XYZ file of C-alpha atoms in Angstrom:
713
model
C 27.059 6.036 -7.287
C 30.476 5.417 -8.807
C 31.400 9.106 -8.801
C 30.201 9.689 -5.247
C 31.822 6.579 -3.794
C 35.116 7.067 -5.654
C 35.464 10.764 -4.833
C 35.160 10.294 -1.090
C 37.160 7.076 -0.934
C 40.155 8.276 -2.935
C 40.228 11.708 -1.303
C 40.247 10.374 2.260
C 42.520 7.395 1.650
C 45.176 8.971 -0.571
C 44.700 12.661 0.154
C 44.251 12.630 3.941
C 45.517 9.115 4.759
C 42.344 8.372 6.739
C 41.305 4.790 5.924
C 38.401 4.836 8.423
C 36.871 7.889 6.746
C 37.488 6.355 3.336
C 35.644 3.156 4.277
C 32.506 4.987 5.427
C 32.635 7.421 2.498
C 32.580 4.333 0.255
C 29.805 2.434 2.016
C 27.514 5.455 2.391
C 26.759 5.595 -1.359
C 26.775 1.795 -1.582
C 24.122 1.521 1.135
C 21.687 4.224 0.028
C 22.446 3.998 -3.679
C 22.626 0.267 -4.325
C 21.103 -1.590 -1.380
C 18.203 0.772 -0.749
C 16.924 1.434 -4.302
C 15.105 4.591 -3.239
C 12.360 5.408 -5.782
C 11.699 8.738 -7.448
C 13.375 11.427 -9.500
C 16.895 12.660 -8.831
C 15.660 15.428 -6.535
C 13.264 13.120 -4.705
C 16.005 10.539 -4.126
C 18.415 13.224 -2.942
C 15.832 14.556 -0.489
C 15.283 11.095 1.003
C 19.032 10.543 1.315
C 19.581 13.825 3.133
C 16.672 13.073 5.476
C 18.189 9.639 6.141
C 21.612 11.121 6.964
C 20.836 12.013 10.630
C 19.404 8.527 11.144
C 22.538 7.021 9.609
C 24.792 9.063 11.880
C 22.796 7.921 14.915
C 23.056 4.285 13.840
C 26.820 4.511 13.329
C 27.180 6.087 16.764
C 25.040 3.388 18.349
C 26.861 0.585 16.556
C 30.270 1.965 17.511
C 29.249 2.106 21.185
C 27.657 -1.368 21.293
C 30.540 -3.095 19.508
C 32.252 -3.342 22.908
C 30.469 -6.660 23.655
C 28.881 -9.234 21.395
C 25.691 -9.457 23.492
C 25.307 -5.668 23.409
C 25.734 -5.580 19.631
C 23.220 -8.435 19.232
C 20.598 -6.656 21.357
C 21.183 -3.473 19.389
C 20.806 -5.403 16.123
C 17.476 -6.829 17.284
C 16.080 -3.390 18.110
C 17.500 -1.612 15.061
C 16.516 -4.437 12.731
C 12.914 -4.377 13.925
C 12.490 -0.598 13.888
C 13.966 -0.075 10.429
C 11.978 -2.949 8.917
C 8.768 -1.819 10.637
C 9.292 1.648 9.157
C 7.671 0.178 6.040
C 4.347 1.320 7.536
C 5.383 4.876 6.578
C 5.291 4.092 2.860
C 7.538 2.986 -0.029
C 10.300 5.556 0.461
C 10.865 4.664 4.104
C 10.666 0.968 3.256
C 13.251 1.260 0.486
C 15.646 3.274 2.663
C 15.502 0.678 5.440
C 18.057 -1.883 4.146
C 20.681 0.811 3.532
C 20.216 2.221 7.018
C 20.558 -1.302 8.425
C 23.990 -1.482 6.819
C 25.218 1.573 8.738
C 24.607 -0.126 12.082
C 25.946 -3.444 10.770
C 29.198 -1.857 9.611
C 29.772 -0.073 12.931
C 28.775 -2.846 15.367
C 31.411 -5.395 14.283
C 34.979 -5.479 15.635
C 37.240 -3.721 16.099
C 35.761 -1.702 18.956
C 37.103 1.758 18.161
C 35.150 4.563 19.884
C 38.042 6.971 19.253
C 37.382 6.729 15.511
C 33.708 7.735 15.792
C 34.338 11.258 14.530
C 36.163 9.947 11.470
C 33.375 7.494 10.730
C 30.688 10.168 10.944
C 32.683 12.556 8.766
C 33.226 9.889 6.123
C 29.585 8.851 6.112
C 28.377 12.441 5.871
C 30.692 13.124 2.965
C 29.633 10.012 1.085
C 25.898 10.646 1.434
C 26.154 14.354 0.608
C 28.207 13.522 -2.498
C 25.645 10.921 -3.552
C 22.759 13.368 -3.070
C 24.595 15.965 -5.139
C 25.259 13.444 -7.905
C 21.596 12.424 -7.925
C 20.675 16.022 -8.733
C 23.564 17.002 -11.016
C 24.731 13.837 -12.824
C 22.182 12.271 -15.180
C 19.247 12.904 -12.816
C 16.208 10.665 -13.159
C 13.235 12.645 -14.521
C 10.214 13.190 -12.260
C 7.034 11.196 -12.810
C 3.595 12.748 -13.022
C 2.165 13.179 -9.508
C -0.856 11.141 -8.489
C -3.043 14.240 -8.374
C -2.428 14.705 -12.102
C -3.780 11.216 -12.776
C -6.811 12.090 -10.676
C -7.314 15.298 -12.658
C -7.291 13.420 -15.982
C -9.799 10.873 -14.691
C -12.083 13.582 -13.280
C -12.049 15.471 -16.580
C -13.229 12.304 -18.301
C -15.915 11.831 -15.638
C -17.068 15.434 -16.108
C -17.507 14.933 -19.845
C -19.583 11.788 -19.318
C -21.702 13.312 -16.535
C -22.472 16.314 -18.737
C -23.678 14.022 -21.555
C -24.175 10.375 -20.510
C -25.590 9.406 -23.918
C -23.041 7.535 -25.979
C -20.674 7.041 -23.033
C -18.169 4.197 -23.333
C -18.460 1.999 -20.206
C -15.278 0.100 -21.058
C -13.358 3.354 -21.432
C -14.648 4.564 -18.073
C -13.530 1.384 -16.346
C -10.140 1.563 -18.076
C -9.736 5.110 -16.776
C -10.479 3.824 -13.287
C -7.924 1.026 -13.593
C -5.268 3.584 -14.483
C -5.682 4.947 -10.952
C -4.631 1.613 -9.432
C -1.732 2.230 -7.096
C 0.195 -0.757 -8.453
C 0.587 1.161 -11.723
C 1.779 4.361 -10.031
C 5.537 4.905 -9.563
C 6.503 4.174 -5.969
C 7.653 7.712 -5.298
C 4.216 9.074 -6.261
C 2.079 6.541 -4.407
C 0.069 8.170 -1.603
C 0.854 5.372 0.834
C 1.978 7.173 3.977
C 0.020 7.835 7.175
C 0.056 11.625 6.776
C -3.130 13.569 6.085
C -2.298 14.403 2.464
C -1.520 10.795 1.540
C -4.665 9.507 3.213
C -6.766 12.102 1.379
C -5.233 11.288 -2.012
C -5.731 7.569 -1.437
C -9.386 8.153 -0.614
C -9.739 10.497 -3.587
C -8.410 7.787 -5.879
C -10.842 5.221 -4.456
C -13.783 7.636 -4.771
C -12.810 8.564 -8.337
C -12.642 4.906 -9.344
C -16.045 4.407 -7.749
C -17.398 7.447 -9.616
C -16.141 6.156 -12.955
C -17.585 2.711 -12.294
C -20.937 4.232 -11.335
C -20.996 6.252 -14.555
C -20.152 3.121 -16.545
C -22.965 1.183 -14.858
C -25.316 4.126 -15.394
C -24.525 4.171 -19.114
C -25.088 0.411 -19.387
C -28.350 -0.226 -17.567
C -30.199 3.037 -16.974
C -32.964 3.981 -19.432
C -32.487 7.034 -21.582
C -34.423 10.204 -20.799
C -37.769 10.495 -22.622
C -38.520 13.087 -25.227
C -40.156 16.280 -23.880
C -43.920 15.926 -23.501
C -46.283 18.391 -25.055
C -48.927 17.854 -22.393
C -48.791 19.133 -18.834
C -46.991 17.272 -16.119
C -49.772 15.175 -14.676
C -49.880 11.547 -13.697
C -47.021 9.092 -13.583
C -45.707 10.314 -16.924
C -45.391 13.843 -15.632
C -43.683 12.576 -12.475
C -41.229 10.611 -14.594
C -40.454 13.632 -16.762
C -39.883 15.772 -13.683
C -37.627 13.072 -12.223
C -35.617 12.861 -15.464
C -35.126 16.640 -15.467
C -33.964 16.556 -11.846
C -31.487 13.766 -12.688
C -30.110 15.774 -15.612
C -29.734 18.891 -13.452
C -27.896 16.975 -10.709
C -25.597 15.306 -13.239
C -24.815 18.757 -14.641
C -23.814 19.874 -11.138
C -21.622 16.783 -10.859
C -19.941 17.591 -14.185
C -19.173 21.145 -13.102
C -17.790 20.028 -9.757
C -15.574 17.415 -11.417
C -14.219 20.040 -13.834
C -13.438 22.484 -11.032
C -11.844 19.785 -8.884
C -9.712 18.559 -11.795
C -8.388 22.072 -12.384
C -7.611 22.503 -8.700
C -5.728 19.201 -8.620
C -3.633 20.193 -11.628
C -2.761 23.554 -10.017
C -2.197 22.101 -6.552
C -4.761 24.411 -4.924
C -7.823 23.517 -2.856
C -11.105 23.421 -4.792
C -14.023 25.518 -3.550
C -16.478 23.943 -1.150
C -19.216 21.940 -2.916
C -22.046 24.087 -1.569
C -23.974 24.131 -4.857
C -23.786 20.352 -5.247
C -24.792 19.683 -1.650
C -27.813 21.999 -1.999
C -28.742 20.306 -5.284
C -28.499 16.891 -3.587
C -30.786 18.004 -0.760
C -33.291 19.440 -3.255
C -33.075 16.239 -5.282
C -33.757 14.128 -2.212
C -36.656 16.393 -1.254
C -38.170 15.866 -4.716
C -37.819 12.101 -4.353
C -39.516 12.197 -0.965
C -42.342 14.462 -2.113
C -43.008 12.276 -5.130
C -42.999 9.132 -3.002
C -45.437 10.605 -0.465
C -47.633 12.442 -2.998
C -50.582 11.207 -5.029
C -50.099 7.670 -6.372
C -50.427 8.790 -9.988
C -47.513 11.221 -9.499
C -45.079 8.507 -8.431
C -42.555 7.746 -11.213
C -42.169 4.152 -12.409
C -39.707 1.935 -10.542
C -37.012 2.136 -13.312
C -37.078 5.915 -12.958
C -36.777 5.623 -9.191
C -33.717 3.416 -9.671
C -32.287 6.008 -12.029
C -32.706 8.628 -9.300
C -30.943 6.390 -6.805
C -28.034 5.856 -9.196
C -27.677 9.594 -9.888
C -27.683 10.376 -6.173
C -24.916 7.814 -5.643
C -22.883 9.433 -8.447
C -23.307 12.841 -6.824
C -22.219 11.506 -3.437
C -19.047 10.017 -4.952
C -18.276 13.360 -6.618
C -18.757 15.138 -3.286
C -16.301 12.730 -1.630
C -13.745 13.358 -4.378
C -14.003 17.121 -3.943
C -13.720 16.937 -0.148
C -10.672 14.669 -0.237
C -9.011 16.818 -2.913
C -9.478 19.861 -0.687
C -8.002 18.064 2.346
C -5.023 16.924 0.255
C -4.383 20.421 -1.114
C -4.538 22.046 2.325
C -2.473 19.335 4.003
C -3.295 20.698 7.434
C -5.828 19.970 10.115
C -9.304 21.141 9.128
C -12.656 21.414 10.927
C -14.681 18.175 10.924
C -16.234 17.262 7.580
C -19.505 15.313 7.631
C -19.833 12.427 7.764
C -16.950 12.346 10.211
C -16.632 8.565 9.985
C -15.621 9.000 6.342
C -13.252 11.954 6.824
C -12.054 11.177 10.353
C -8.451 12.061 9.490
C -9.303 15.642 8.476
C -9.417 16.944 12.061
C -7.067 14.361 13.631
C -3.639 15.583 14.723
C -0.554 14.519 12.782
C 0.708 12.590 15.801
C -2.638 10.839 16.040
C -2.481 9.821 12.382
C 0.972 8.302 12.818
C 0.011 6.530 16.027
C -3.063 5.064 14.369
C -0.957 3.674 11.524
C 1.767 2.328 13.814
C -0.451 0.713 16.430
C -2.779 -0.572 13.740
C 0.066 -2.839 12.572
C 1.303 -3.924 16.006
C -0.378 -7.299 15.706
C 0.632 -10.734 14.487
C -2.073 -10.398 11.844
C 0.005 -7.683 10.142
C 2.524 -8.910 7.587
C 4.552 -5.736 8.121
C 4.908 -6.554 11.823
C 5.787 -10.151 10.998
C 8.396 -9.014 8.479
C 9.969 -6.692 11.022
C 10.147 -9.405 13.681
C 11.663 -11.876 11.271
C 14.207 -9.378 9.967
C 15.323 -8.546 13.499
C 15.684 -12.202 14.478
C 17.658 -13.057 11.353
C 20.089 -10.163 11.672
C 20.440 -10.702 15.420
C 21.271 -14.362 14.867
C 23.807 -13.425 12.198
C 25.516 -10.956 14.534
C 25.586 -13.560 17.314
C 27.169 -16.199 15.089
C 29.703 -13.770 13.623
C 30.740 -12.580 17.086
C 30.773 -16.001 18.735
C 32.824 -17.641 15.966
C 34.985 -14.510 15.568
C 34.522 -14.540 11.806
C 36.751 -12.083 9.910
C 34.766 -9.315 8.222
C 31.697 -10.560 10.115
C 29.478 -7.808 8.745
C 29.350 -9.797 5.496
C 27.307 -12.450 7.333
C 24.611 -9.905 8.213
C 24.801 -8.331 4.768
C 24.181 -11.741 3.203
C 21.121 -12.273 5.416
C 19.827 -8.826 4.464
C 20.252 -9.236 0.705
C 19.249 -12.855 0.095
C 16.109 -13.281 2.183
C 12.704 -13.164 0.517
C 9.102 -13.313 1.667
C 8.827 -17.112 1.382
C 11.291 -19.879 2.089
C 10.809 -21.115 -1.483
C 11.906 -17.765 -2.885
C 14.873 -17.662 -0.496
C 15.919 -21.164 -1.511
C 15.745 -20.124 -5.155
C 18.047 -17.145 -4.528
C 20.669 -18.887 -2.361
C 22.302 -21.080 -5.063
C 22.625 -18.120 -7.429
C 24.066 -15.973 -4.668
C 26.578 -18.627 -3.615
C 27.611 -19.297 -7.205
C 28.136 -15.602 -7.831
C 30.193 -15.177 -4.670
C 32.279 -18.231 -5.479
C 32.968 -16.911 -8.968
C 33.783 -13.473 -7.579
C 36.006 -14.971 -4.873
C 38.030 -16.911 -7.438
C 38.502 -13.745 -9.498
C 39.278 -11.681 -6.397
C 41.763 -14.284 -5.170
C 43.552 -14.205 -8.519
C 43.553 -10.412 -8.368
C 45.027 -10.374 -4.857
C 47.685 -12.925 -5.749
C 48.551 -11.181 -8.996
C 48.751 -7.601 -7.677
C 50.101 -8.446 -4.234
C 50.490 -5.196 -2.301
C 50.431 -2.833 -5.272
C 47.715 -0.509 -4.022
C 47.923 1.602 -7.172
C 46.684 -1.381 -9.175
C 43.704 -1.878 -6.859
C 42.972 1.853 -7.040
C 42.887 1.630 -10.830
C 40.529 -1.357 -10.732
C 38.091 -0.059 -8.090
C 36.247 2.675 -10.014
C 35.693 0.647 -13.227
C 34.708 -2.325 -11.089
C 32.088 -0.262 -9.265
C 30.703 1.074 -12.526
C 30.402 -2.461 -13.903
C 28.801 -3.772 -10.690
C 26.281 -0.941 -10.445
C 25.377 -0.903 -14.142
C 25.555 -4.574 -15.148
C 24.606 -6.295 -11.888
C 20.889 -5.418 -12.012
C 20.740 -6.397 -15.698
C 22.567 -9.727 -15.488
C 20.963 -11.043 -12.289
C 21.914 -11.684 -8.691
C 24.726 -14.147 -9.465
C 26.683 -11.660 -11.584
C 25.820 -8.835 -9.184
C 27.349 -10.790 -6.281
C 30.419 -11.720 -8.325
C 31.087 -8.115 -9.320
C 30.385 -6.834 -5.797
C 32.912 -9.341 -4.397
C 35.545 -7.894 -6.733
C 34.656 -4.367 -5.624
C 34.969 -5.050 -1.883
C 38.181 -7.021 -2.392
C 39.693 -4.109 -4.330
C 38.584 -1.634 -1.661
C 39.787 -3.578 1.402
C 43.122 -4.393 -0.258
C 43.810 -0.631 -0.397
C 42.842 -0.015 3.223
C 44.977 -2.808 4.704
C 47.334 -5.473 3.305
C 45.316 -8.436 2.074
C 45.893 -11.859 0.579
C 43.768 -14.445 -1.159
C 42.359 -15.299 2.287
C 40.183 -12.174 2.032
C 38.248 -13.847 -0.782
C 38.049 -17.032 1.281
C 36.590 -15.078 4.234
C 34.006 -13.540 1.924
C 32.809 -16.985 0.786
C 32.670 -18.356 4.343
C 30.688 -15.352 5.578
C 28.211 -15.480 2.708
C 27.647 -19.223 3.184
C 27.088 -18.655 6.898
C 24.611 -15.845 6.218
C 22.771 -17.974 3.657
C 22.347 -20.828 6.139
C 21.012 -18.438 8.782
C 18.621 -16.872 6.299
C 17.323 -20.259 5.178
C 16.819 -21.454 8.750
C 14.896 -18.302 9.650
C 12.783 -18.673 6.526
C 12.056 -22.299 7.340
C 11.206 -21.834 11.010
C 9.193 -18.610 10.923
C 6.332 -17.973 8.485
C 7.745 -20.074 5.625
C 4.631 -19.762 3.441
C 4.790 -15.995 3.090
C 1.385 -14.319 2.825
C -0.563 -17.358 1.565
C -2.158 -18.135 4.909
C -2.434 -14.561 6.115
C -4.244 -13.310 3.029
C -6.931 -15.944 3.597
C -7.200 -15.229 7.320
C -7.379 -11.442 6.982
C -9.845 -11.630 4.090
C -12.057 -13.949 6.122
C -11.989 -11.590 9.095
C -12.757 -8.654 6.805
C -15.782 -10.427 5.337
C -17.027 -11.371 8.796
C -16.819 -7.724 9.872
C -18.844 -6.639 6.830
C -21.906 -8.689 7.754
C -22.851 -6.647 10.864
C -22.267 -3.446 8.889
C -24.806 -4.494 6.262
C -27.504 -5.351 8.795
C -26.675 -2.328 10.963
C -26.924 0.028 7.996
C -30.317 -1.355 7.015
C -31.523 -1.019 10.617
C -30.366 2.614 10.691
C -31.949 3.435 7.327
C -35.313 1.876 8.239
C -35.457 2.988 11.882
C -38.191 5.339 13.096
C -37.379 9.069 12.825
C -34.859 10.133 15.451
C -33.792 6.553 16.251
C -31.354 6.009 13.376
C -27.770 5.318 14.376
C -25.161 4.105 11.905
C -22.929 1.226 13.036
C -19.268 1.887 13.761
C -16.979 1.180 10.820
C -13.699 1.257 12.784
C -13.317 -2.541 13.231
C -13.920 -3.154 9.523
C -11.547 -0.349 8.505
C -8.811 -1.815 10.727
C -9.285 -5.270 9.194
C -9.315 -3.701 5.734
C -5.851 -2.184 6.318
C -4.481 -5.550 7.461
C -6.053 -7.324 4.495
C -4.618 -4.749 2.079
C -1.100 -5.226 3.468
C -1.399 -9.025 3.280
C -2.745 -8.832 -0.274
C 0.077 -6.537 -1.369
C 2.711 -9.005 -0.148
C 0.754 -11.959 -1.552
C 0.771 -10.404 -5.030
C 4.570 -9.992 -4.858
C 5.073 -13.716 -4.236
C 4.871 -16.624 -6.712
C 1.403 -18.062 -7.233
C 0.543 -21.203 -5.299
C -1.927 -23.793 -6.507
C -4.199 -23.071 -9.495
C -7.116 -22.650 -7.084
C -5.199 -19.992 -5.157
C -4.283 -18.235 -8.384
C -7.977 -18.037 -9.364
C -9.045 -16.587 -6.009
C -10.116 -12.982 -6.571
C -8.930 -11.393 -3.313
C -8.963 -7.933 -4.825
C -12.712 -8.300 -5.369
C -13.054 -8.910 -1.622
C -11.293 -5.624 -0.911
C -13.452 -3.748 -3.413
C -16.635 -5.274 -1.993
C -15.576 -4.288 1.541
C -15.076 -0.729 0.329
C -18.566 -0.853 -1.157
C -19.989 -1.938 2.202
C -18.168 0.864 4.008
C -19.355 3.418 1.463
C -22.972 2.400 1.902
C -22.658 2.411 5.678
C -21.282 5.931 5.615
C -23.733 7.602 3.244
C -26.992 5.623 3.060
C -28.397 6.791 6.446
C -27.268 10.385 5.849
C -30.259 11.613 3.876
C -33.603 12.587 5.381
C -35.732 9.582 6.299
C -39.473 9.558 5.655
C -41.308 11.628 8.218
C -43.581 8.706 9.055
C -40.803 6.111 8.911
C -40.623 2.985 6.768
C -43.707 0.751 6.877
C -43.284 -2.351 8.982
C -43.656 -4.754 6.067
C -41.001 -2.977 4.007
C -38.681 -2.813 7.007
C -39.044 -6.572 7.485
C -38.168 -7.137 3.814
C -35.115 -4.880 4.099
C -33.842 -6.671 7.195
C -34.434 -10.096 5.616
C -32.527 -9.073 2.478
C -29.708 -7.680 4.653
C -29.561 -10.946 6.586
C -29.247 -12.772 3.256
C -26.278 -10.622 2.182
C -24.656 -10.812 5.639
C -25.029 -14.608 5.663
C -23.417 -14.764 2.217
C -20.468 -12.743 3.498
C -20.112 -15.052 6.509
C -20.332 -18.149 4.298
C -17.639 -16.826 1.947
C -15.485 -15.925 4.964
C -15.654 -19.536 6.094
C -14.745 -20.638 2.573
C -11.760 -18.269 2.515
C -10.551 -19.434 5.913
C -10.838 -23.108 4.955
C -13.525 -23.931 7.554
C -15.295 -27.205 6.926
C -18.575 -26.084 8.486
C -20.106 -23.159 6.612
C -23.504 -21.603 7.353
C -26.123 -21.613 4.653
C -27.712 -18.454 3.316
C -31.433 -17.909 3.932
C -33.512 -17.452 0.824
C -34.653 -13.866 0.578
C -35.961 -11.687 -2.249
C -33.658 -8.764 -2.960
C -36.452 -6.679 -4.511
C -39.105 -5.043 -2.321
C -42.619 -6.549 -2.310
C -44.978 -5.325 -5.003
C -47.151 -3.462 -2.500
C -44.238 -1.600 -0.861
C -44.379 2.192 -1.083
C -41.788 3.597 -3.520
C -39.788 5.298 -0.795
C -36.338 6.563 -1.852
C -34.671 4.801 1.047
C -36.076 1.443 -0.089
C -34.883 2.002 -3.646
C -31.422 2.942 -2.353
C -31.279 -0.145 -0.156
C -32.435 -2.371 -3.009
C -29.722 -0.989 -5.289
C -27.028 -1.383 -2.623
C -27.993 -4.866 -1.465
C -28.462 -6.189 -5.002
C -25.034 -4.978 -6.121
C -23.404 -6.400 -2.980
C -25.113 -9.735 -3.535
C -23.848 -9.853 -7.130
C -20.298 -9.013 -6.020
C -20.340 -11.677 -3.311
C -21.636 -14.259 -5.781
C -18.696 -13.578 -8.099
C -16.271 -13.768 -5.173
C -17.740 -17.070 -4.006
C -17.332 -18.504 -7.496
C -13.653 -17.537 -7.590
C -13.014 -19.043 -4.131
C -15.008 -22.244 -4.510
C -11.984 -24.305 -5.539
C -10.275 -23.359 -2.263
C -12.670 -25.718 -0.497
C -10.272 -28.595 -1.114
C -7.083 -26.561 -0.689
C -5.510 -26.931 2.726
C -4.159 -23.897 4.490
C -0.639 -24.751 5.549
C 0.575 -24.314 9.124
C 3.172 -21.770 8.123
C 2.566 -18.237 9.206
C 3.248 -15.411 6.771
C 5.793 -12.675 6.935
C 9.460 -12.311 6.062
C 12.212 -9.963 5.165
C 10.116 -7.884 2.754
C 12.163 -4.794 2.090
C 9.387 -2.584 0.830
C 5.754 -1.920 1.594
C 3.550 -2.132 -1.438
C 0.070 -0.670 -1.631
C -2.896 -2.660 -2.653
C -5.373 -1.772 -5.372
C -8.543 -2.048 -3.321
C -9.676 1.460 -4.208
């Protein structure tokens, strides 16, 4: 940053005598290098900067044109502030670039109104950003991190080894491997968080891989080992059990091979082959289950063996999802529909459709990203209005202060303001002494500028915001003293502008969504849980319906609420913990449980239903058990939302009646409903203390400068 900013500034100011070009050549690297904190390797950062250059040129042009009137500049600031903050929906890179791009409009929209200098401004900005991009690649470039697909490949290799030989598997090691796929532990530049097809596929692949590893861990913990080979023929229940064990082993072997092939394809960046062999093996496996269930009673395997079959089929389905998503990610282009389409809806959706779905999905007051964008726009617009109305010198510092000091809660903002003011006061005193001591000796300021920038860029992040502001004040004072004659009053103007911006930022934080994501995380989680209840009952109805009448419920409302809950949870985790009860609330478990509901809804009704349908008595049990789980989800939703009146859960057995036929669909439903009930019980225990915790009236949202990604996979 120091090399790029110094090269352009000195060349234009002293070589070409173009102070306007020098100013923009200086602030281009400052904006995208310091204020934006773009993640990634040197090449990745350079690519983002070059892509941001046309946007920066447009913003400078717009700001230069709208600087003619204060009201025009304020309206422009409202629109630009909202759009650049809302760009966080595109992922971490766009979110991180937003603050720097804001600065380009801020710098151009303040007086003096000088449309004749537009060409010089654009030339200076272009030079500064191009120099910074070149330095990112050539001067001490940051090394690249391992891509997310490499992490997936490592996890799938582990899963393949366990699937090939489940005996002696380490459940804790499997779950640790799954936790390493959490997006919070992935470098921002490698997080698949965007709305594009490849990012969506990689995100789903990570969730499916974590589910696969967890299923293998559960399988190793609770499933009985395979029996020793029998010398006698395969007759009776024992023979049926042996045949079932052999089928489970064969399907797990197919899973192991598919995981190995998919891992290799992910490492090489090529699409894996279609899982035709696994899909055929799954159909044959399901046919065996059905034939055993409808055959002679003495050929039906024991219930523990039937549960083992259900678990193995679930493992195979997760592996199939991983392979399909890996293939979509490798291709990166629109593909024919992949069944079930509800699960892979994005595969055949146009790129424009994917972006529109992401954008419009967050155009709601329930979205913290939308709230953050609105609040950012209002704060910057108010700062521009005050600076223009009061005719503050160097008024862009007011907006810059609002942009840099605001946080996601008013408490965090209040914590930052004293440090920021102290640092600016210290820097102003030093800058004032510098201006008085050097007077109009521009050579002295030129000698101080480059070392001052190096100290500010290198030491500021290490020493904290107070020292960063003090050093930055020295840098801007040294720069502006070279562009135009300056006195100690320049340092005074800096302090006044920063104080004004701090007051505006605090007022905005106090009046709009002061609590951050505390309230919103509870509201969105409650809505998510409420949407899961109908999915549970609808899935059971579809799985137990007569042949030809099965219809899976739509998952779109729940998926929309899941995205909003994930965004709220991501911001909530970046804020300080509230009360001890709020700290104990396991919101991530809610997200994981919702994913479990969606997974069951998408794959449970897929397989062939019994030709004669499910007996009426068993269907009644299944619906009663589903009502029990749905009521639990509704009760926990009321607990999360802070409702005083919460419905009770009807008592219902989660195991089929003793006289129920051992149909595969009933075993699958029992496994699914029992695991959901256990998850909801744990969630309810973690949220029980919230019963006496009031939800404040503040609405969440703020000036969050980056979009994090939750770990719900």
